[in-house]
Coordinates of C-alpha atoms and ligand atoms in Angstrom, one line a residue:
M1 CA 40.9 0.2 28.5
W2 CA 37.3 -0.2 27.6
C3 CA 36.2 -2.8 25.7
S4 CA 33.8 -2.4 22.9
S5 CA 29.6 -2.8 22.1
R6 CA 30.2 -6.2 19.9
E7 CA 33.0 -7.8 22.2
S8 CA 30.4 -6.9 25.4
M9 CA 27.6 -7.9 23.1
R10 CA 29.1 -11.3 22.9
L11 CA 30.5 -11.8 26.4
F12 CA 27.3 -11.0 27.7
I13 CA 25.9 -13.8 25.8
L14 CA 28.1 -15.9 26.8
V15 CA 27.5 -15.2 30.6
A16 CA 23.4 -15.8 30.0
L17 CA 24.4 -18.7 28.2
L18 CA 26.7 -20.4 30.8
G19 CA 24.0 -19.1 33.3
L20 CA 26.4 -16.9 35.3
S21 CA 24.3 -13.7 34.8
R22 CA 23.0 -13.7 38.8
A23 CA 26.8 -12.5 39.3
Q24 CA 26.2 -9.3 39.9
H25 CA 23.4 -9.9 42.2
N26 CA 26.0 -11.0 45.2
P27 CA 27.0 -8.3 47.7
H28 CA 30.6 -10.6 48.3
T29 CA 30.2 -9.4 51.7
K30 CA 33.7 -11.2 53.5
N31 CA 33.3 -13.8 56.4
G32 CA 29.7 -14.4 56.8
R33 CA 28.5 -10.4 56.9
T34 CA 25.4 -9.4 55.7
A35 CA 24.1 -5.8 56.3
I36 CA 25.2 -2.6 54.0
V37 CA 25.1 1.1 55.6
H38 CA 24.8 4.2 53.6
L39 CA 27.1 6.4 55.7
F40 CA 25.8 9.6 54.0
E41 CA 28.1 12.3 53.3
W42 CA 31.1 11.2 55.3
R43 CA 34.5 11.8 54.6
W44 CA 36.4 9.2 53.4
A45 CA 39.2 9.6 56.0
D46 CA 36.1 9.5 58.5
I47 CA 34.8 5.6 56.6
A48 CA 38.2 4.6 56.8
A49 CA 38.3 5.5 60.6
E50 CA 34.9 3.9 60.8
C51 CA 35.8 0.5 59.5
E52 CA 38.5 0.1 61.6
R53 CA 36.8 0.9 64.7
F54 CA 33.2 0.3 64.3
L55 CA 31.8 -1.8 61.7
G56 CA 34.7 -4.2 61.2
P57 CA 34.1 -5.4 64.7
N58 CA 30.6 -5.1 64.8
G59 CA 30.3 -7.5 61.7
F60 CA 28.6 -5.2 58.9
G61 CA 29.4 -5.9 55.6
G62 CA 29.5 -2.9 53.4
V63 CA 29.2 1.2 52.9
Q64 CA 27.4 2.4 50.5
I65 CA 29.6 6.0 50.1
S66 CA 28.3 9.1 48.5
P67 CA 29.2 9.9 44.7
P68 CA 33.5 10.1 44.8
N69 CA 33.3 11.8 41.2
E70 CA 34.2 15.5 40.8
H71 CA 30.8 17.7 41.4
I72 CA 29.0 21.0 40.6
I73 CA 29.4 23.6 43.4
L74 CA 26.6 26.1 44.6
N75 CA 25.8 28.9 46.2
N76 CA 22.3 29.1 46.1
P77 CA 21.2 27.0 47.8
W78 CA 24.6 27.0 49.8
R79 CA 26.2 24.0 49.3
P80 CA 22.9 21.6 48.9
W81 CA 23.7 17.7 49.9
W82 CA 22.5 16.9 45.8
Q83 CA 25.3 18.9 44.5
R84 CA 27.1 15.6 44.4
Y85 CA 24.1 14.6 42.6
Q86 CA 25.4 17.2 39.6
P87 CA 28.9 15.2 38.1
I88 CA 31.4 18.0 36.2
S89 CA 33.7 15.0 35.6
Y90 CA 35.2 11.6 36.6
K91 CA 38.2 12.9 38.6
L92 CA 38.0 11.3 41.9
C93 CA 38.0 14.7 44.3
S94 CA 34.6 15.0 45.9
R95 CA 33.4 17.0 49.0
S96 CA 34.2 14.0 50.7
G97 CA 38.1 14.2 49.9
T98 CA 40.6 13.7 47.7
E99 CA 41.8 10.6 45.7
N100 CA 44.4 9.4 47.9
E101 CA 41.8 9.8 50.9
L102 CA 39.3 7.5 49.1
K103 CA 42.3 5.2 47.8
D104 CA 43.4 5.0 51.6
M105 CA 39.6 4.0 52.8
I106 CA 39.2 1.6 50.1
T107 CA 42.2 -0.5 51.3
R108 CA 41.6 0.1 54.9
C109 CA 37.6 -0.8 55.0
N110 CA 38.7 -4.0 52.8
N111 CA 41.6 -5.1 55.5
V112 CA 38.8 -5.5 58.1
G113 CA 36.4 -7.5 56.2
V114 CA 34.3 -4.1 55.1
N115 CA 33.2 -3.4 51.5
I116 CA 32.5 -0.3 50.1
Y117 CA 29.9 0.0 47.0
V118 CA 29.9 3.3 45.2
D119 CA 27.0 5.8 44.1
A120 CA 27.8 6.0 40.6
I121 CA 26.0 9.0 38.4
I122 CA 25.9 7.7 35.4
N123 CA 22.9 8.9 33.3
H124 CA 23.7 12.6 33.4
M125 CA 25.8 15.5 34.3
C126 CA 24.8 18.9 35.9
G127 CA 21.7 20.8 35.8
A128 CA 21.2 22.9 32.8
G129 CA 21.1 25.9 34.5
G130 CA 24.6 25.0 36.4
G131 CA 26.5 27.7 34.3
E132 CA 29.9 28.0 33.1
G133 CA 33.4 28.2 35.0
N134 CA 35.4 26.0 38.0
H135 CA 32.6 25.8 40.6
S136 CA 33.5 22.5 40.8
S137 CA 35.3 20.4 43.0
C138 CA 38.2 19.4 41.7
G139 CA 38.4 22.9 39.9
S140 CA 37.4 21.6 36.3
W141 CA 36.1 24.1 34.0
F142 CA 32.7 23.3 32.4
N143 CA 29.9 25.1 30.6
A144 CA 26.2 23.5 31.1
G145 CA 25.1 26.2 28.6
T146 CA 27.2 24.7 25.4
K147 CA 27.6 20.8 27.2
D148 CA 31.0 21.3 27.7
F149 CA 33.1 19.2 30.2
P150 CA 36.4 18.7 29.2
S151 CA 38.2 17.7 31.7
V152 CA 35.8 14.0 30.5
P153 CA 35.6 15.5 28.0
Y154 CA 31.7 15.4 26.7
S155 CA 30.9 18.0 24.3
G156 CA 27.1 18.6 22.7
W157 CA 27.2 15.5 20.6
D158 CA 27.0 13.5 24.1
F159 CA 23.7 14.3 25.1
N160 CA 20.3 13.3 24.5
D161 CA 18.5 16.6 23.6
N162 CA 17.9 15.7 19.7
K163 CA 16.1 12.7 21.0
C164 CA 14.1 13.9 23.6
K165 CA 10.6 15.0 21.9
T166 CA 9.2 17.0 24.4
A167 CA 8.4 20.8 24.3
S168 CA 10.8 21.4 27.3
G169 CA 13.2 18.7 27.3
E170 CA 11.8 17.7 30.5
I171 CA 10.5 14.5 31.5
E172 CA 7.0 15.6 31.5
N173 CA 5.2 12.3 31.5
Y174 CA 6.1 9.5 33.3
G175 CA 3.7 6.8 31.6
D176 CA 6.4 7.7 28.4
A177 CA 9.4 5.4 28.6
Y178 CA 11.2 7.3 26.0
Q179 CA 10.7 10.7 27.9
V180 CA 11.5 8.9 31.1
R181 CA 14.7 7.3 29.1
D182 CA 15.8 10.6 26.5
C183 CA 14.9 13.5 28.1
R184 CA 16.0 15.5 31.4
L185 CA 15.2 14.3 35.0
A186 CA 14.9 18.0 36.8
S187 CA 16.7 19.4 34.0
L188 CA 19.9 17.2 34.6
L189 CA 21.7 17.1 31.4
D190 CA 20.5 13.5 29.8
L191 CA 23.9 11.5 28.9
A192 CA 23.6 9.6 25.4
L193 CA 24.3 6.0 26.2
E194 CA 23.3 4.7 23.1
K195 CA 26.6 6.3 22.0
D196 CA 30.0 3.5 22.1
Y197 CA 32.0 6.9 23.5
V198 CA 29.9 7.7 26.5
R199 CA 29.6 3.8 27.5
G200 CA 33.3 3.6 27.6
K201 CA 33.7 6.8 29.4
L202 CA 31.4 5.3 32.1
A203 CA 32.7 1.9 32.1
E204 CA 36.2 3.3 32.7
Y205 CA 35.4 5.4 35.4
M206 CA 33.7 2.2 37.4
N207 CA 37.1 0.4 35.9
V208 CA 38.8 2.8 38.0
L209 CA 37.1 2.0 40.8
I210 CA 36.8 -2.0 40.6
D211 CA 40.7 -1.9 39.9
M212 CA 41.2 0.2 43.5
G213 CA 39.1 -2.4 45.4
V214 CA 35.3 -1.4 45.6
A215 CA 33.1 -4.1 45.8
G216 CA 30.1 -2.8 43.8
F217 CA 28.0 0.3 42.7
R218 CA 24.4 1.5 43.4
V219 CA 23.6 2.7 40.1
D220 CA 21.9 6.1 40.3
A221 CA 18.6 6.9 38.3
C222 CA 18.6 3.7 36.3
K223 CA 14.8 4.0 35.5
H224 CA 16.1 6.8 33.2
M225 CA 18.4 4.9 31.0
W226 CA 17.7 1.6 29.2
P227 CA 18.5 -1.3 30.6
G228 CA 19.8 -2.6 26.9
D229 CA 22.4 0.6 26.9
M230 CA 23.3 -0.5 30.5
T231 CA 24.1 -4.1 29.4
V232 CA 26.8 -2.8 27.7
V233 CA 28.5 -0.5 30.2
F234 CA 28.4 -3.6 33.2
G235 CA 29.7 -6.0 30.5
C236 CA 32.7 -4.0 30.3
L237 CA 33.3 -4.2 33.7
H238 CA 36.5 -5.8 34.9
N239 CA 36.5 -8.8 38.0
L240 CA 36.7 -7.7 41.5
N241 CA 40.5 -6.8 42.8
T242 CA 41.5 -10.8 43.5
R243 CA 43.6 -8.6 46.6
W244 CA 40.6 -9.0 48.3
F245 CA 37.6 -11.0 46.6
P246 CA 38.0 -14.5 45.0
D247 CA 39.1 -14.6 41.2
G248 CA 36.3 -14.0 38.6
S249 CA 33.8 -12.2 40.9
K250 CA 31.6 -9.5 39.1
P251 CA 30.7 -6.5 41.6
F252 CA 27.2 -5.9 42.6
I253 CA 25.2 -4.1 41.0
Y254 CA 22.3 -2.2 43.1
Q255 CA 20.0 -0.3 40.9
E256 CA 18.1 2.9 42.1
V257 CA 14.8 2.4 40.1
I258 CA 11.5 3.6 41.8
D259 CA 8.6 1.3 41.6
M260 CA 5.8 1.9 43.3
G261 CA 3.3 0.5 40.4
G262 CA 1.2 2.1 38.2
E263 CA 4.1 3.5 35.6
S264 CA 5.3 2.7 32.0
I265 CA 8.8 1.2 33.5
T266 CA 9.4 -1.3 36.0
A267 CA 11.7 -2.5 37.9
K268 CA 11.6 -5.7 36.2
E269 CA 13.2 -4.9 33.2
Y270 CA 16.2 -4.6 35.6
F271 CA 16.2 -8.0 36.7
H272 CA 18.6 -9.2 35.0
L273 CA 21.4 -6.9 35.4
G274 CA 21.8 -6.8 39.0
R275 CA 19.9 -5.9 42.1
V276 CA 17.0 -3.4 42.4
T277 CA 16.0 -1.1 45.0
E278 CA 12.7 -2.4 46.1
F279 CA 10.8 1.5 47.5
K280 CA 7.6 -0.7 48.2
Y281 CA 9.3 -2.3 51.4
G282 CA 10.1 0.9 53.4
A283 CA 6.7 2.9 52.5
K284 CA 4.7 -0.5 53.8
L285 CA 6.2 -1.2 56.5
G286 CA 6.3 2.4 57.5
T287 CA 2.2 2.2 56.6
V288 CA 2.2 -1.1 59.1
F289 CA 4.5 0.3 62.0
R290 CA 2.4 3.7 61.9
K291 CA -0.9 1.6 61.7
W292 CA -2.0 3.6 59.1
N293 CA -4.8 2.2 56.6
G294 CA -6.1 -0.2 58.4
E295 CA -2.9 -2.3 58.5
K296 CA -1.2 -4.8 61.4
L297 CA 1.7 -5.9 62.1
C298 CA 0.1 -9.7 62.0
Y299 CA -0.6 -8.8 58.1
T300 CA 3.6 -9.2 57.7
R301 CA 2.9 -12.8 58.2
S302 CA 3.6 -13.1 54.5
W303 CA 6.3 -10.2 54.5
G304 CA 8.4 -10.5 51.5
E305 CA 7.2 -11.4 47.8
G306 CA 3.7 -12.4 49.4
W307 CA 3.0 -8.2 49.9
G308 CA 3.8 -7.8 46.1
F309 CA 7.4 -7.3 46.4
M310 CA 10.4 -8.2 43.2
P311 CA 11.8 -11.9 43.7
D312 CA 13.4 -12.1 46.5
G313 CA 16.8 -12.7 44.8
N314 CA 16.9 -9.0 43.0
A315 CA 16.0 -7.1 46.2
L316 CA 17.6 -4.5 47.7
V317 CA 16.0 -3.2 51.5
F318 CA 15.7 -0.5 53.4
I319 CA 13.5 1.5 55.4
D320 CA 14.5 5.3 54.4
N321 CA 17.3 6.1 52.0
H322 CA 18.6 9.7 51.2
D323 CA 15.9 10.9 49.3
N324 CA 12.8 9.6 50.8
Q325 CA 13.7 10.4 54.5
R326 CA 13.4 14.3 53.0
G327 CA 10.6 14.3 51.2
H328 CA 12.6 13.8 48.0
G329 CA 12.2 10.6 45.6
A330 CA 9.4 8.3 46.6
G331 CA 7.5 6.8 49.7
G332 CA 5.2 9.5 50.7
A333 CA 4.6 10.6 54.6
S334 CA 4.8 6.8 55.8
I335 CA 8.7 6.4 55.7
L336 CA 9.7 6.1 58.8
T337 CA 13.3 7.9 59.6
F338 CA 15.6 8.5 63.3
W339 CA 13.0 11.7 63.4
D340 CA 10.5 8.7 64.9
P341 CA 13.6 6.9 66.7
R342 CA 10.9 4.6 68.3
L343 CA 8.6 3.1 65.6
Y344 CA 11.9 3.6 63.4
K345 CA 14.5 1.5 65.4
M346 CA 11.0 -1.2 65.2
A347 CA 10.9 -1.3 61.7
V348 CA 14.8 -1.6 60.5
G349 CA 15.0 -4.3 63.7
Y350 CA 12.1 -6.0 61.6
M351 CA 13.8 -5.6 58.2
L352 CA 17.3 -6.6 59.7
A353 CA 15.8 -9.9 61.0
H354 CA 13.8 -10.6 58.4
P355 CA 15.3 -13.3 55.4
Y356 CA 13.9 -11.0 52.3
G357 CA 16.5 -9.1 50.1
V358 CA 19.6 -7.5 51.0
A359 CA 19.4 -5.3 53.7
R360 CA 20.7 -1.5 53.7
V361 CA 20.8 0.4 56.9
M362 CA 20.4 4.7 56.8
S363 CA 23.1 6.6 58.4
S364 CA 22.3 10.1 58.4
F365 CA 22.9 14.1 59.3
R366 CA 20.3 16.1 61.4
W367 CA 19.5 19.4 59.9
N368 CA 16.7 22.1 60.6
R369 CA 13.5 21.2 59.3
H370 CA 11.3 23.9 58.6
F371 CA 7.8 22.5 57.7
V372 CA 5.6 25.2 55.5
N373 CA 2.2 23.8 54.1
G374 CA 3.6 20.4 55.1
K375 CA 6.6 20.7 53.2
D376 CA 10.3 21.0 54.6
E377 CA 11.9 24.1 53.1
N378 CA 15.1 22.9 54.6
D379 CA 15.1 19.5 52.4
W380 CA 18.2 20.9 50.3
L381 CA 20.6 21.3 53.3
G382 CA 23.6 19.5 53.3
P383 CA 26.1 17.6 55.9
P384 CA 27.2 19.1 58.9
S385 CA 30.1 22.0 57.6
N386 CA 32.3 24.6 58.8
A387 CA 32.1 28.4 57.4
D388 CA 33.8 27.5 54.6
G389 CA 31.6 24.7 53.2
S390 CA 34.0 21.9 53.9
T391 CA 32.4 18.7 55.4
K392 CA 32.8 18.5 59.3
P393 CA 34.6 15.7 60.7
V394 CA 32.6 13.0 62.6
P395 CA 33.3 12.9 66.2
I396 CA 32.7 9.7 68.8
N397 CA 31.5 11.0 71.7
P398 CA 32.6 8.8 75.5
D399 CA 29.0 6.8 74.9
Q400 CA 30.2 5.9 71.6
T401 CA 27.4 8.0 69.6
C402 CA 28.3 10.9 67.4
G403 CA 28.7 14.4 67.4
D404 CA 28.5 17.7 65.3
G405 CA 24.7 16.4 64.1
W406 CA 25.7 13.3 63.0
V407 CA 23.0 10.8 63.6
C408 CA 24.6 7.4 63.2
E409 CA 22.0 5.4 63.3
H410 CA 24.1 2.5 62.4
R411 CA 25.4 2.9 65.9
W412 CA 22.2 3.0 67.9
R413 CA 22.3 0.2 70.1
Q414 CA 19.2 -1.9 68.9
I415 CA 20.2 -1.4 65.1
K416 CA 23.7 -2.4 65.9
N417 CA 23.1 -5.7 67.4
M418 CA 20.2 -6.4 64.7
A419 CA 23.2 -6.5 62.3
I420 CA 24.8 -8.5 64.2
F421 CA 21.6 -11.1 64.3
R422 CA 21.4 -10.7 60.7
N423 CA 24.9 -12.5 60.4
V424 CA 24.3 -15.2 62.8
V425 CA 21.2 -16.3 61.6
N426 CA 22.3 -16.3 57.8
G427 CA 20.5 -18.7 55.9
Q428 CA 18.0 -19.8 58.5
P429 CA 14.6 -19.9 57.3
H430 CA 11.7 -17.8 58.1
S431 CA 10.0 -20.2 61.3
N432 CA 8.0 -20.3 64.3
W433 CA 5.9 -17.4 63.5
W434 CA 3.3 -16.2 66.1
D435 CA 0.7 -13.1 66.2
N436 CA -2.2 -11.9 68.1
Q437 CA -4.1 -10.9 65.2
N438 CA -3.2 -7.6 66.0
N439 CA 0.0 -5.8 66.4
Q440 CA 2.1 -8.3 67.8
V441 CA 4.0 -11.0 66.5
A442 CA 7.0 -13.0 66.6
F443 CA 8.8 -15.2 64.5
G444 CA 12.6 -16.9 64.6
R445 CA 15.4 -17.8 62.3
G446 CA 16.0 -22.0 62.2
D447 CA 17.4 -22.5 65.6
R448 CA 20.0 -19.4 65.1
G449 CA 17.4 -16.5 66.4
F450 CA 14.1 -15.1 67.8
I451 CA 12.5 -11.6 67.7
V452 CA 9.3 -10.5 69.5
F453 CA 7.3 -7.3 68.6
N454 CA 4.8 -5.6 70.8
N455 CA 3.6 -2.6 68.6
D456 CA -0.1 -2.8 70.5
D457 CA -1.6 -0.3 73.1
W458 CA -1.3 -2.9 75.9
D459 CA 1.2 -5.3 76.9
L460 CA 2.5 -8.8 75.6
N461 CA 2.3 -12.0 77.7
V462 CA 2.9 -14.9 76.3
T463 CA 4.8 -18.3 76.1
L464 CA 5.9 -18.9 72.5
N465 CA 7.9 -21.8 70.9
T466 CA 11.4 -19.9 70.0
G467 CA 13.0 -23.3 67.9
M468 CA 16.5 -22.2 69.9
P469 CA 18.2 -24.5 72.3
G470 CA 17.5 -24.5 76.1
G471 CA 19.4 -21.9 77.8
T472 CA 19.6 -18.6 79.4
Y473 CA 19.6 -15.6 76.4
C474 CA 20.4 -12.1 76.9
D475 CA 18.0 -9.2 75.0
V476 CA 19.9 -7.5 72.2
I477 CA 17.5 -4.6 72.5
S478 CA 16.9 -3.5 76.1
G479 CA 21.1 -4.6 76.2
Q480 CA 23.6 -7.1 75.0
K481 CA 25.8 -9.5 76.4
E482 CA 29.1 -8.0 77.6
G483 CA 31.8 -10.8 78.4
N484 CA 29.5 -13.5 80.1
R485 CA 26.8 -11.0 81.7
C486 CA 23.6 -9.2 80.7
T487 CA 23.2 -5.3 80.5
G488 CA 19.5 -6.0 79.3
K489 CA 16.4 -8.4 79.9
Q490 CA 16.6 -12.1 80.2
I491 CA 14.9 -15.0 78.2
Q492 CA 14.6 -18.4 80.0
V493 CA 14.4 -20.7 76.9
D494 CA 13.1 -24.4 77.9
N495 CA 14.8 -27.8 76.7
D496 CA 11.8 -28.4 74.7
G497 CA 12.0 -24.3 72.8
R498 CA 9.7 -22.8 74.6
A499 CA 10.4 -19.1 76.3
H500 CA 8.2 -16.7 78.1
F501 CA 8.2 -13.2 77.1
S502 CA 6.6 -9.9 78.5
I503 CA 6.9 -6.5 77.2
S504 CA 5.0 -3.8 78.2
N505 CA 3.5 -1.7 75.4
K506 CA 5.6 1.6 78.0
D507 CA 8.6 0.1 77.4
E508 CA 11.5 2.2 75.9
D509 CA 12.0 -0.6 72.7
P510 CA 8.7 -2.8 72.3
F511 CA 10.6 -5.4 71.2
V512 CA 12.6 -8.8 72.3
A513 CA 15.8 -10.5 70.4
I514 CA 17.5 -13.5 71.2
H515 CA 20.6 -15.3 68.7
A516 CA 22.7 -18.0 69.2
E517 CA 26.0 -15.7 70.3
S518 CA 23.6 -13.8 72.8
K519 CA 23.6 -17.0 75.0
L520 CA 24.9 -16.6 78.3
Ligands
QV4_1 C1 15.0 22.7 39.3 C2 13.9 22.3 38.2 C3 13.8 21.9 37.0 C4 14.6 23.5 36.3 C5 15.8 23.6 37.1 C6 16.9 24.6 36.7 O1 13.0 21.1 38.9 O2 12.5 21.7 35.9 O3 14.7 23.0 34.8 O4 15.6 23.9 38.3 O5 18.0 25.0 36.9 C7 18.2 19.8 41.9 C8 16.7 20.5 42.5 C9 16.4 20.6 41.2 C10 17.4 21.2 40.2 C11 17.8 20.4 39.9 C12 19.3 21.0 38.7 O6 16.2 19.6 43.6 O7 15.3 21.6 41.3 O8 15.9 21.3 38.9 O9 18.8 19.9 40.9 O10 19.2 21.7 38.6 C13 18.9 14.7 43.8 C14 17.9 15.8 44.5 C15 17.1 16.3 43.6 C16 18.2 17.5 42.6 C17 19.4 16.4 42.2 C18 20.6 17.0 41.4 O11 17.0 14.3 45.1 O12 16.4 16.8 44.2 O13 17.7 18.0 41.7 O14 19.7 15.3 42.9 O15 21.5 17.8 42.3 C19 13.0 10.7 40.7 C20 14.0 9.5 39.9 C21 14.8 8.9 40.6 C22 16.1 10.4 41.6 C23 14.6 10.8 42.5 C24 14.8 12.0 43.5 O16 13.4 8.4 39.0 O17 15.9 9.0 39.9 O18 13.6 11.4 41.5 N1 16.8 9.8 42.5 C25 18.0 9.9 41.9 C26 19.0 10.3 43.9 C27 18.4 11.5 43.8 C28 19.2 12.6 42.9 C29 19.0 11.9 41.5 C30 18.2 11.1 41.2 C31 19.9 13.0 40.4 O19 18.9 9.2 44.8 O20 19.1 11.8 45.2 O21 18.0 14.0 42.8 O22 21.0 12.2 40.6 O23 12.1 9.4 41.3
CA2 CA1 18.5 9.2 30.7

């Protein structure tokens, strides 16, 4: 069972004194793997297969899965993706599959070296307007109006309404930390995490998943929870399952806090608990690659902390996420997504080549966008589904792309190969920077890898010091090494480490990347 708050407080202080409090910052990826991929709304059966047939063989470190717990099922709008952000209980049946399918996926992914990270919704239950009945993914009865969730069980006592001071009961002003944490986010019934009982239920839910073999959690809506309450819940978490992880490993925690500056709550308040999503990263890199606001790629020489981002050891980075790729959450119009594939591939490539942060790749489904006055009226549309609302499987085409509306950005050659690049250069310093004082830049990672971008409107033709050992390398963007042949451009590195690069601004992908394992 769960630990009492006093025990966990003592444990926390002990852990802090021993200097082990950074344990929850480690993703525990296996065998030198690095990148995480968010398989948004995928079914457990498809993720298990993807681990075995693609993620394991291509060196991906882990998968962020959609919330596995019981959620509301909505008819209006019809089965939106965001119904999964409205918990009904901690039973493990969801739109992605059953508890057995979840267990099978966790086991099979771990067995091929791929970790599972769970999207944990612990700030709230369903919306206040969620009604009464059993329109929920395991069929549990609930009543949102009276705040009754017997399958947990939670009752009215377990929610924050008595503490919230706004007239509407909603968060009205993000300048007031009390409102942000004690009032309702978008009408979602706000849990009282100050209560031992609630803390215990949350820890129990997370511990069931840890015992099954997950490696950690993306924790939803952390801005809306008090760090002190979260400290107690996380202090109660088990160590990872020793069938796959070293003895004494703590779950990896990465917290969703959107801190673009200018609010009362800052990301810093959460650093001791685990990593934090760095939302400035994608917003800024999108602005740079789009060349908006006078930004130039050459200014990214000091990319990372030099741009005012959080400390490297705290950051979880991404180009887009499931919210801001469709106008939810934060980041605005500069966010690059699969809808802008040419710039998107460069931005994801840049992220995966750069040492800052733990990197997460997005894998999306396509939907019918319908803009009215600049707003996408279809931003709610759920994953590819059958007429009864069940999610469609992910079919793999003969050319290895995905069918039925699944985008599978992680399978795009350029992105997959850059995930491998990140593993090959892991631990190497950012080195041998070059730029043309505009939008052509290059940098290396010690003597293990080198990347060159041309985001100008003219050709790049330059000889650069790569820092790499002499030899012929295969560019993993225009092609890749297959056996001992190269399906893309070849790059000749001289014995002094210098190589000539030529990248037309008209190239399909105007960037080139080579690494130690793409040597011919
Ligand atoms: C609406 C109104 C309310 C009204 C209510 C009446 O907004 O004012 O009282 O109807 O019933 C959906 C609807 C939203 C609706 C709400 C409750 O979009 O209109 O309220 O349900 O019925 C996702 C979606 C939300 C969705 C939510 C729950 O993005 O649109 O709300 O799921 O289904 C902030 C936070 C940050 C958050 C981000 C989106 O600081 O934490 O906003 N991001 C995370 C997730 C995100 C998720 C949630 C948090 C909530 O990444 O996907 O929201 O779990 O920046
Ligand atoms: Ca809250």
